[in-house]
PDB file of C-alpha atoms in Angstrom:
ATOM      1  CA  MET A   1      11.767   0.569  15.029  1.00 59.00           C
ATOM      2  CA  ASN A   2      15.014   2.293  15.720  1.00 61.00           C
ATOM      3  CA  LEU A   3      17.810   1.970  13.271  1.00 63.00           C
ATOM      4  CA  MET A   4      19.352  -0.543  15.673  1.00 65.00           C
ATOM      5  CA  LYS A   5      16.717  -2.597  15.054  1.00 71.00           C
ATOM      6  CA  TYR A   6      16.408  -2.098  11.832  1.00 68.00           C
ATOM      7  CA  ARG A   7      19.803  -3.332  10.953  1.00 68.00           C
ATOM      8  CA  ALA A   8      19.346  -6.443  13.230  1.00 71.00           C
ATOM      9  CA  ALA A   9      16.626  -7.500  10.965  1.00 71.00           C
ATOM     10  CA  GLN A  10      18.376  -6.384   7.492  1.00 72.00           C
ATOM     11  CA  VAL A  11      21.288  -9.187   9.095  1.00 72.00           C
ATOM     12  CA  VAL A  12      18.909 -11.962   9.795  1.00 71.00           C
ATOM     13  CA  SER A  13      16.870 -11.363   6.274  1.00 68.00           C
ATOM     14  CA  THR A  14      20.135 -10.661   4.273  1.00 73.00           C
ATOM     15  CA  ALA A  15      21.338 -14.040   5.545  1.00 66.00           C
ATOM     16  CA  ASN A  16      18.469 -15.679   4.965  1.00 66.00           C
ATOM     17  CA  LEU A  17      18.515 -17.509   8.277  1.00 55.00           C
ATOM     18  CA  VAL A  18      15.027 -17.743   8.790  1.00 57.00           C
ATOM     19  CA  SER A  19      12.630 -17.838   5.875  1.00 55.00           C
ATOM     20  CA  LYS A  20      13.643 -21.364   4.191  1.00 51.00           C
ATOM     21  CA  PHE A  21      11.051 -20.859   1.256  1.00 49.00           C
ATOM     22  CA  LYS A  22      10.604 -18.206  -1.045  1.00 55.00           C
ATOM     23  CA  LYS A  23       7.294 -18.112  -2.539  1.00 57.00           C
ATOM     24  CA  GLN A  24       7.816 -16.920  -5.701  1.00 61.00           C
ATOM     25  CA  ASN A  25       4.451 -18.370  -7.470  1.00 74.00           C
ATOM     26  CA  LEU A  26       2.046 -16.105  -5.285  1.00 90.00           C
ATOM     27  CA  ARG A  27       1.425 -12.173  -5.597  1.00 95.00           C
ATOM     28  CA  ARG A  28       3.368  -9.531  -3.214  1.00 96.00           C
ATOM     29  CA  VAL A  29       1.422  -6.083  -3.272  1.00 98.00           C
ATOM     30  CA  LEU A  30       3.798  -3.733  -1.779  1.00 98.00           C
ATOM     31  CA  MET A  31       2.183  -1.098   0.562  1.00 98.00           C
ATOM     32  CA  TYR A  32       4.078   2.641   0.386  1.00 98.00           C
ATOM     33  CA  HIS A  33       2.294   5.383   1.776  1.00 98.00           C
ATOM     34  CA  SER A  34       4.548   8.999   1.860  1.00 96.00           C
ATOM     35  CA  VAL A  35       7.489   9.668  -0.931  1.00 97.00           C
ATOM     36  CA  LEU A  36       9.655  12.557  -0.072  1.00 94.00           C
ATOM     37  CA  LYS A  37      11.937  15.032  -1.742  1.00 91.00           C
ATOM     38  CA  ASN A  38      15.285  14.181  -0.436  1.00 83.00           C
ATOM     39  CA  THR A  39      15.820  17.424   1.581  1.00 71.00           C
ATOM     40  CA  GLU A  40      12.542  16.791   3.424  1.00 67.00           C
ATOM     41  CA  SER A  41      13.220  13.112   3.983  1.00 59.00           C
ATOM     42  CA  ALA A  42      16.207  14.083   5.803  1.00 58.00           C
ATOM     43  CA  PHE A  43      14.209  15.765   8.274  1.00 51.00           C
ATOM     44  CA  ARG A  44      11.634  12.613   9.120  1.00 60.00           C
ATOM     45  CA  LYS A  45      14.039   9.764   9.438  1.00 61.00           C
ATOM     46  CA  SER A  46      11.987   8.921  12.271  1.00 64.00           C
ATOM     47  CA  ASP A  47       9.008   8.126  10.217  1.00 85.00           C
ATOM     48  CA  ILE A  48       9.435   4.771   9.188  1.00 90.00           C
ATOM     49  CA  TYR A  49       6.401   4.915   6.337  1.00 93.00           C
ATOM     50  CA  SER A  50       7.802   8.171   4.284  1.00 94.00           C
ATOM     51  CA  ILE A  51      10.703   6.851   2.044  1.00 95.00           C
ATOM     52  CA  SER A  52      13.213   9.011  -0.097  1.00 95.00           C
ATOM     53  CA  GLU A  53      12.450   9.985  -3.551  1.00 96.00           C
ATOM     54  CA  THR A  54      16.388   8.580  -4.232  1.00 96.00           C
ATOM     55  CA  TYR A  55      15.211   5.201  -2.811  1.00 96.00           C
ATOM     56  CA  PHE A  56      11.500   5.293  -4.163  1.00 98.00           C
ATOM     57  CA  THR A  57      13.106   5.834  -7.595  1.00 98.00           C
ATOM     58  CA  SER A  58      15.271   2.967  -7.239  1.00 98.00           C
ATOM     59  CA  HIS A  59      12.398   0.666  -6.306  1.00 98.00           C
ATOM     60  CA  VAL A  60      11.025   1.516  -9.609  1.00 98.00           C
ATOM     61  CA  GLU A  61      13.664   1.295 -11.535  1.00 97.00           C
ATOM     62  CA  TYR A  62      14.369  -2.306 -10.459  1.00 97.00           C
ATOM     63  CA  LEU A  63      10.460  -3.411 -10.925  1.00 97.00           C
ATOM     64  CA  ALA A  64      10.714  -1.843 -14.829  1.00 96.00           C
ATOM     65  CA  ARG A  65      13.543  -4.050 -15.245  1.00 95.00           C
ATOM     66  CA  GLN A  66      11.463  -7.272 -14.219  1.00 91.00           C
ATOM     67  CA  SER A  67       8.501  -6.660 -17.144  1.00 84.00           C
ATOM     68  CA  ASN A  68       9.598  -9.938 -18.161  1.00 82.00           C
ATOM     69  CA  SER A  69       9.468 -11.765 -15.684  1.00 83.00           C
ATOM     70  CA  VAL A  70       6.495 -13.522 -14.742  1.00 76.00           C
ATOM     71  CA  ASN A  71       7.089 -13.259 -10.532  1.00 80.00           C
ATOM     72  CA  ARG A  72       7.962  -9.849 -10.859  1.00 87.00           C
ATOM     73  CA  ARG A  73       5.858  -8.137 -13.317  1.00 93.00           C
ATOM     74  CA  VAL A  74       4.156  -5.228 -12.060  1.00 97.00           C
ATOM     75  CA  VAL A  75       0.246  -5.530 -12.135  1.00 96.00           C
ATOM     76  CA  SER A  76      -2.956  -3.879 -10.926  1.00 97.00           C
ATOM     77  CA  LEU A  77      -3.891  -5.536  -7.748  1.00 96.00           C
ATOM     78  CA  GLU A  78      -7.381  -6.881  -9.476  1.00 95.00           C
ATOM     79  CA  ASP A  79      -5.366  -8.549 -12.015  1.00 95.00           C
ATOM     80  CA  SER A  80      -5.897 -11.993 -12.510  1.00 93.00           C
ATOM     81  CA  SER A  81      -2.344 -13.180 -12.813  1.00 90.00           C
ATOM     82  CA  SER A  82      -1.386 -15.865  -9.954  1.00 89.00           C
ATOM     83  CA  SER A  83       2.244 -13.799  -9.299  1.00 92.00           C
ATOM     84  CA  GLY A  84       3.708 -10.488 -10.248  1.00 95.00           C
ATOM     85  CA  VAL A  85       3.924  -7.695  -7.787  1.00 97.00           C
ATOM     86  CA  SER A  86       1.449  -4.930  -7.109  1.00 98.00           C
ATOM     87  CA  VAL A  87       1.918  -1.205  -5.887  1.00 99.00           C
ATOM     88  CA  THR A  88      -0.166   0.320  -3.559  1.00 99.00           C
ATOM     89  CA  PHE A  89      -0.448   3.735  -1.478  1.00 99.00           C
ATOM     90  CA  ASP A  90      -2.457   4.571   1.573  1.00 98.00           C
ATOM     91  CA  ASP A  91      -4.117   7.722   3.035  1.00 97.00           C
ATOM     92  CA  GLY A  92      -3.935   9.984  -0.602  1.00 98.00           C
ATOM     93  CA  TYR A  93      -0.969  11.839   0.023  1.00 98.00           C
ATOM     94  CA  LYS A  94       0.046  14.685  -2.176  1.00 98.00           C
ATOM     95  CA  ASP A  95       3.603  13.514  -3.020  1.00 98.00           C
ATOM     96  CA  THR A  96       1.828  10.703  -4.917  1.00 99.00           C
ATOM     97  CA  LEU A  97       0.910  12.900  -7.478  1.00 99.00           C
ATOM     98  CA  THR A  98       3.963  15.290  -7.181  1.00 98.00           C
ATOM     99  CA  ILE A  99       6.685  12.622  -6.717  1.00 98.00           C
ATOM    100  CA  ALA A 100       5.504   9.044  -6.980  1.00 99.00           C
ATOM    101  CA  ALA A 101       2.990   9.366 -10.105  1.00 99.00           C
ATOM    102  CA  PRO A 102       5.650  10.855 -12.388  1.00 99.00           C
ATOM    103  CA  ILE A 103       8.302   7.986 -11.644  1.00 99.00           C
ATOM    104  CA  LEU A 104       5.643   5.340 -12.215  1.00 98.00           C
ATOM    105  CA  CYS A 105       3.795   6.512 -15.198  1.00 98.00           C
ATOM    106  CA  LYS A 106       7.174   7.081 -16.988  1.00 98.00           C
ATOM    107  CA  LYS A 107       8.069   3.618 -16.464  1.00 97.00           C
ATOM    108  CA  ASN A 108       4.280   2.761 -17.592  1.00 97.00           C
ATOM    109  CA  LEU A 109       3.775   0.791 -14.051  1.00 98.00           C
ATOM    110  CA  PRO A 110       0.155   0.761 -12.637  1.00 98.00           C
ATOM    111  CA  PHE A 111      -0.754   1.345  -9.016  1.00 99.00           C
ATOM    112  CA  HIS A 112      -3.364   1.557  -6.519  1.00 99.00           C
ATOM    113  CA  VAL A 113      -3.880   4.840  -4.398  1.00 99.00           C
ATOM    114  CA  PHE A 114      -6.443   4.356  -1.650  1.00 99.00           C
ATOM    115  CA  VAL A 115      -7.236   7.438  -0.150  1.00 99.00           C
ATOM    116  CA  THR A 116      -9.513   8.778   2.979  1.00 98.00           C
ATOM    117  CA  PRO A 117     -11.824  11.793   1.881  1.00 98.00           C
ATOM    118  CA  ALA A 118     -11.862  13.360   5.132  1.00 98.00           C
ATOM    119  CA  ASN A 119      -7.967  14.369   4.434  1.00 97.00           C
ATOM    120  CA  VAL A 120      -8.835  15.810   1.142  1.00 98.00           C
ATOM    121  CA  ILE A 121     -12.021  17.520   2.663  1.00 98.00           C
ATOM    122  CA  SER A 122      -9.506  18.571   5.550  1.00 96.00           C
ATOM    123  CA  GLY A 123      -7.534  21.137   3.730  1.00 94.00           C
ATOM    124  CA  ASP A 124      -4.341  19.603   5.058  1.00 96.00           C
ATOM    125  CA  ASN A 125      -1.671  20.361   2.626  1.00 96.00           C
ATOM    126  CA  ARG A 126       0.396  17.129   3.152  1.00 96.00           C
ATOM    127  CA  TYR A 127      -2.684  15.380   1.199  1.00 98.00           C
ATOM    128  CA  LEU A 128      -4.470  15.539  -1.972  1.00 99.00           C
ATOM    129  CA  SER A 129      -6.875  18.607  -2.913  1.00 98.00           C
ATOM    130  CA  GLU A 130     -10.227  17.477  -4.841  1.00 98.00           C
ATOM    131  CA  ALA A 131      -8.583  18.836  -8.094  1.00 99.00           C
ATOM    132  CA  GLU A 132      -5.447  17.038  -7.571  1.00 99.00           C
ATOM    133  CA  LEU A 133      -7.224  13.677  -6.552  1.00 99.00           C
ATOM    134  CA  VAL A 134      -9.086  14.156  -9.891  1.00 99.00           C
ATOM    135  CA  SER A 135      -6.064  14.964 -11.867  1.00 99.00           C
ATOM    136  CA  LEU A 136      -4.561  11.880 -10.027  1.00 99.00           C
ATOM    137  CA  SER A 137      -7.198   9.690 -11.070  1.00 99.00           C
ATOM    138  CA  LYS A 138      -7.090  10.832 -14.847  1.00 98.00           C
ATOM    139  CA  LEU A 139      -3.249   9.203 -14.931  1.00 98.00           C
ATOM    140  CA  PRO A 140      -2.809   5.935 -17.317  1.00 97.00           C
ATOM    141  CA  GLY A 141      -2.094   2.898 -15.226  1.00 97.00           C
ATOM    142  CA  VAL A 142      -4.049   4.489 -11.825  1.00 99.00           C
ATOM    143  CA  THR A 143      -6.527   2.989  -9.715  1.00 99.00           C
ATOM    144  CA  ILE A 144      -8.411   4.864  -6.909  1.00 99.00           C
ATOM    145  CA  GLY A 145      -9.450   3.149  -4.130  1.00 99.00           C
ATOM    146  CA  ALA A 146     -11.071   3.881  -0.862  1.00 99.00           C
ATOM    147  CA  HIS A 147      -9.579   4.183   2.511  1.00 98.00           C
ATOM    148  CA  GLY A 148     -12.228   4.633   5.213  1.00 98.00           C
ATOM    149  CA  PHE A 149     -14.144   8.308   5.282  1.00 98.00           C
ATOM    150  CA  SER A 150     -12.399   9.204   8.142  1.00 98.00           C
ATOM    151  CA  HIS A 151      -9.726   7.070   9.201  1.00 97.00           C
ATOM    152  CA  GLN A 152     -10.782   5.079  11.904  1.00 97.00           C
ATOM    153  CA  HIS A 153     -10.592   1.581  13.269  1.00 98.00           C
ATOM    154  CA  LEU A 154     -13.442   0.060  11.796  1.00 98.00           C
ATOM    155  CA  ASN A 155     -13.311  -3.145  13.549  1.00 97.00           C
ATOM    156  CA  THR A 156     -14.057  -0.803  16.637  1.00 97.00           C
ATOM    157  CA  LEU A 157     -17.252   0.512  15.282  1.00 97.00           C
ATOM    158  CA  GLN A 158     -20.816  -0.782  14.956  1.00 98.00           C
ATOM    159  CA  ALA A 159     -22.729  -2.142  11.988  1.00 98.00           C
ATOM    160  CA  THR A 160     -24.165   1.182  11.006  1.00 98.00           C
ATOM    161  CA  GLU A 161     -21.069   3.152  11.576  1.00 98.00           C
ATOM    162  CA  ILE A 162     -19.029   0.715   9.615  1.00 99.00           C
ATOM    163  CA  THR A 163     -21.260   0.719   6.967  1.00 99.00           C
ATOM    164  CA  ASP A 164     -21.862   4.655   6.787  1.00 98.00           C
ATOM    165  CA  GLU A 165     -17.741   5.071   6.668  1.00 98.00           C
ATOM    166  CA  LEU A 166     -17.231   2.639   3.820  1.00 99.00           C
ATOM    167  CA  MET A 167     -20.596   3.993   1.442  1.00 99.00           C
ATOM    168  CA  SER A 168     -20.157   7.148   2.099  1.00 99.00           C
ATOM    169  CA  SER A 169     -16.189   6.717   1.227  1.00 99.00           C
ATOM    170  CA  LYS A 170     -17.050   5.222  -1.802  1.00 99.00           C
ATOM    171  CA  ASP A 171     -19.876   7.405  -2.844  1.00 99.00           C
ATOM    172  CA  TRP A 172     -17.661  10.595  -2.214  1.00 99.00           C
ATOM    173  CA  LEU A 173     -14.983   9.251  -4.322  1.00 99.00           C
ATOM    174  CA  GLU A 174     -16.980   7.725  -7.228  1.00 99.00           C
ATOM    175  CA  ASN A 175     -18.675  11.108  -7.312  1.00 99.00           C
ATOM    176  CA  LEU A 176     -15.891  13.349  -7.337  1.00 99.00           C
ATOM    177  CA  THR A 177     -13.701  11.003 -10.048  1.00 98.00           C
ATOM    178  CA  GLN A 178     -16.080   9.674 -12.279  1.00 98.00           C
ATOM    179  CA  ARG A 179     -14.842   6.060 -11.545  1.00 97.00           C
ATOM    180  CA  ASN A 180     -15.965   2.869 -10.092  1.00 98.00           C
ATOM    181  CA  ILE A 181     -14.463   2.265  -7.022  1.00 99.00           C
ATOM    182  CA  THR A 182     -14.339  -1.405  -5.846  1.00 98.00           C
ATOM    183  CA  THR A 183     -11.264  -1.452  -3.709  1.00 99.00           C
ATOM    184  CA  MET A 184     -10.372  -0.476  -0.675  1.00 99.00           C
ATOM    185  CA  SER A 185      -7.732  -0.840   2.103  1.00 99.00           C
ATOM    186  CA  TYR A 186      -8.581  -0.964   6.117  1.00 98.00           C
ATOM    187  CA  PRO A 187      -7.341   2.100   7.698  1.00 98.00           C
ATOM    188  CA  HIS A 188      -4.887   1.106  10.566  1.00 96.00           C
ATOM    189  CA  GLY A 189      -4.889  -2.548   9.178  1.00 96.00           C
ATOM    190  CA  ALA A 190      -8.148  -2.908  11.549  1.00 97.00           C
ATOM    191  CA  PHE A 191     -10.580  -5.314   9.939  1.00 97.00           C
ATOM    192  CA  ASN A 192     -12.959  -8.170  11.051  1.00 97.00           C
ATOM    193  CA  SER A 193     -15.421 -10.636   9.810  1.00 97.00           C
ATOM    194  CA  GLN A 194     -18.159  -8.057  10.079  1.00 98.00           C
ATOM    195  CA  VAL A 195     -16.418  -5.271   8.494  1.00 98.00           C
ATOM    196  CA  GLN A 196     -15.828  -7.796   5.619  1.00 98.00           C
ATOM    197  CA  GLU A 197     -19.140  -8.593   5.206  1.00 98.00           C
ATOM    198  CA  ILE A 198     -20.014  -5.119   5.122  1.00 99.00           C
ATOM    199  CA  ALA A 199     -17.312  -4.095   2.506  1.00 99.00           C
ATOM    200  CA  ALA A 200     -18.597  -6.688   0.305  1.00 98.00           C
ATOM    201  CA  SER A 201     -22.347  -5.695   0.622  1.00 98.00           C
ATOM    202  CA  VAL A 202     -21.768  -2.241  -0.382  1.00 98.00           C
ATOM    203  CA  GLY A 203     -20.000  -3.051  -3.584  1.00 98.00           C
ATOM    204  CA  TYR A 204     -16.068  -3.703  -2.592  1.00 99.00           C
ATOM    205  CA  LEU A 205     -14.431  -6.557  -4.332  1.00 98.00           C
ATOM    206  CA  TYR A 206     -10.863  -6.414  -3.264  1.00 98.00           C
ATOM    207  CA  ALA A 207      -9.792  -4.993   0.255  1.00 98.00           C
ATOM    208  CA  ALA A 208      -5.515  -4.717   1.063  1.00 98.00           C
ATOM    209  CA  THR A 209      -4.938  -5.351   5.248  1.00 97.00           C
ATOM    210  CA  SER A 210      -1.668  -4.395   6.583  1.00 95.00           C
ATOM    211  CA  SER A 211      -0.968  -7.965   7.340  1.00 94.00           C
ATOM    212  CA  TRP A 212       2.149  -9.013   6.131  1.00 93.00           C
ATOM    213  CA  GLY A 213       2.333 -11.758   3.705  1.00 93.00           C
ATOM    214  CA  CYS A 214       1.823 -12.977  -0.158  1.00 93.00           C
ATOM    215  CA  TYR A 215      -1.298 -13.046  -1.963  1.00 95.00           C
ATOM    216  CA  GLN A 216      -2.851 -15.891  -3.413  1.00 94.00           C
ATOM    217  CA  VAL A 217      -5.277 -14.392  -6.071  1.00 93.00           C
ATOM    218  CA  GLY A 218      -8.989 -15.184  -6.065  1.00 90.00           C
ATOM    219  CA  VAL A 219      -8.522 -16.607  -2.022  1.00 94.00           C
ATOM    220  CA  LYS A 220      -9.927 -13.963   0.029  1.00 96.00           C
ATOM    221  CA  PRO A 221     -10.098 -10.690  -1.880  1.00 97.00           C
ATOM    222  CA  LEU A 222     -11.155  -8.995   0.975  1.00 98.00           C
ATOM    223  CA  GLU A 223      -8.368  -9.831   2.781  1.00 98.00           C
ATOM    224  CA  ILE A 224      -5.252  -9.240   0.708  1.00 98.00           C
ATOM    225  CA  PRO A 225      -2.074  -9.415   2.914  1.00 96.00           C
ATOM    226  CA  ARG A 226       0.924  -6.608   2.142  1.00 97.00           C
ATOM    227  CA  ILE A 227       4.418  -6.093   2.497  1.00 96.00           C
ATOM    228  CA  ASP A 228       5.547  -3.121   4.292  1.00 95.00           C
ATOM    229  CA  VAL A 229       8.145  -0.660   2.604  1.00 96.00           C
ATOM    230  CA  TRP A 230       9.901   1.700   4.944  1.00 94.00           C
ATOM    231  CA  ASN A 231      11.682   4.427   4.824  1.00 93.00           C
ATOM    232  CA  LEU A 232      15.342   2.109   5.141  1.00 92.00           C
ATOM    233  CA  ASP A 233      14.464   0.444   2.445  1.00 95.00           C
ATOM    234  CA  ASN A 234      16.872   0.644  -0.726  1.00 95.00           C
ATOM    235  CA  GLN A 235      16.799  -1.311  -3.647  1.00 97.00           C
ATOM    236  CA  THR A 236      18.757  -4.892  -2.350  1.00 95.00           C
ATOM    237  CA  THR A 237      16.105  -4.311   0.734  1.00 95.00           C
ATOM    238  CA  LEU A 238      13.273  -4.249  -1.610  1.00 96.00           C
ATOM    239  CA  LYS A 239      14.736  -7.233  -3.702  1.00 94.00           C
ATOM    240  CA  GLN A 240      14.959  -9.374  -0.304  1.00 93.00           C
ATOM    241  CA  LYS A 241      11.525  -8.657   0.610  1.00 94.00           C
ATOM    242  CA  LEU A 242       9.876  -9.878  -2.708  1.00 94.00           C
ATOM    243  CA  ASN A 243      11.878 -12.898  -2.262  1.00 91.00           C
ATOM    244  CA  GLY A 244      10.497 -13.707   0.976  1.00 90.00           C
ATOM    245  CA  GLN A 245      13.677 -13.069   2.645  1.00 90.00           C
ATOM    246  CA  TRP A 246      11.662 -10.789   5.008  1.00 89.00           C
ATOM    247  CA  ASP A 247       8.415 -12.848   5.824  1.00 89.00           C
ATOM    248  CA  TRP A 248       9.596 -14.000   8.822  1.00 85.00           C
ATOM    249  CA  ILE A 249       9.128 -10.427  10.048  1.00 82.00           C
ATOM    250  CA  GLY A 250       5.674 -10.912   9.609  1.00 75.00           C
ATOM    251  CA  LYS A 251       4.967 -13.421  12.562  1.00 70.00           C
ATOM    252  CA  LEU A 252       6.633 -10.154  14.491  1.00 74.00           C
ATOM    253  CA  LEU A 253       4.074  -7.929  12.789  1.00 60.00           C
ATOM    254  CA  SER A 254       1.588  -7.012  16.044  1.00 50.00           C
ATOM    255  CA  PRO A 255       4.157  -6.038  18.458  1.00 42.00           C
ATOM    256  CA  LEU A 256       6.291  -4.497  15.682  1.00 42.00           C
ATOM    257  CA  GLN A 257       3.566  -1.887  14.624  1.00 46.00           C
ATOM    258  CA  ALA A 258       2.871  -1.234  18.052  1.00 35.00           C
ATOM    259  CA  THR A 259       6.423  -0.032  17.976  1.00 37.00           C
ATOM    260  CA  ILE A 260       6.751   1.838  14.808  1.00 36.00           C
ATOM    261  CA  LYS A 261       3.552   3.226  14.326  1.00 34.00           C
TER     262      LYS A 261
END
């Protein structure tokens, strides 16, 4: 999504021209990826999924101020509360530990990190190392989940391959962190009924998608929709997304993702 398209969407959402109903009584699950130092983010403005430390800090400060609000209180993904906000990160970037985690922990906000073991094993310094992942898993309020073993489109694989991806990622993370891994997010947001059935059979209780929307807690826990957070989302935009003013864009999600990924 280029700047012009983003600004146009921002105008529509700010004016609340499309979203007539604000689903305040449902869970909003935020989907982050990478949080960059401000100097670095200036060179990666084209990466829509890499948000600046400044914007991320403003998001966390806003969420922390909402701790007494039922609809805005930050809760774990597995929390039984019908409303609230859950914070998730995909892929297991190193900056989740070095930048995002300290900001969230300072405000005592829980969050989920969905990790792809192959990224860790690769030695690519953009991602967490094994030691860093262990350190992250021990922080208060952190839950580690899986994100496939090698970040494949699970809906294109055979049943045996899906099972291997989901089971091996779960086993690897459990062995490393000594934590039970019962949550995951689908790599590329790609899943189907077969993927969901296998996920349940190997022990996953919750699975997050890349589909835009609210989560009705207890309904389809292996198909949890989320709200994309993008690099140009300031605090005002975050509030709008939590209010449902950007929900209209969910109807355009498929062509939009083709543009921005």
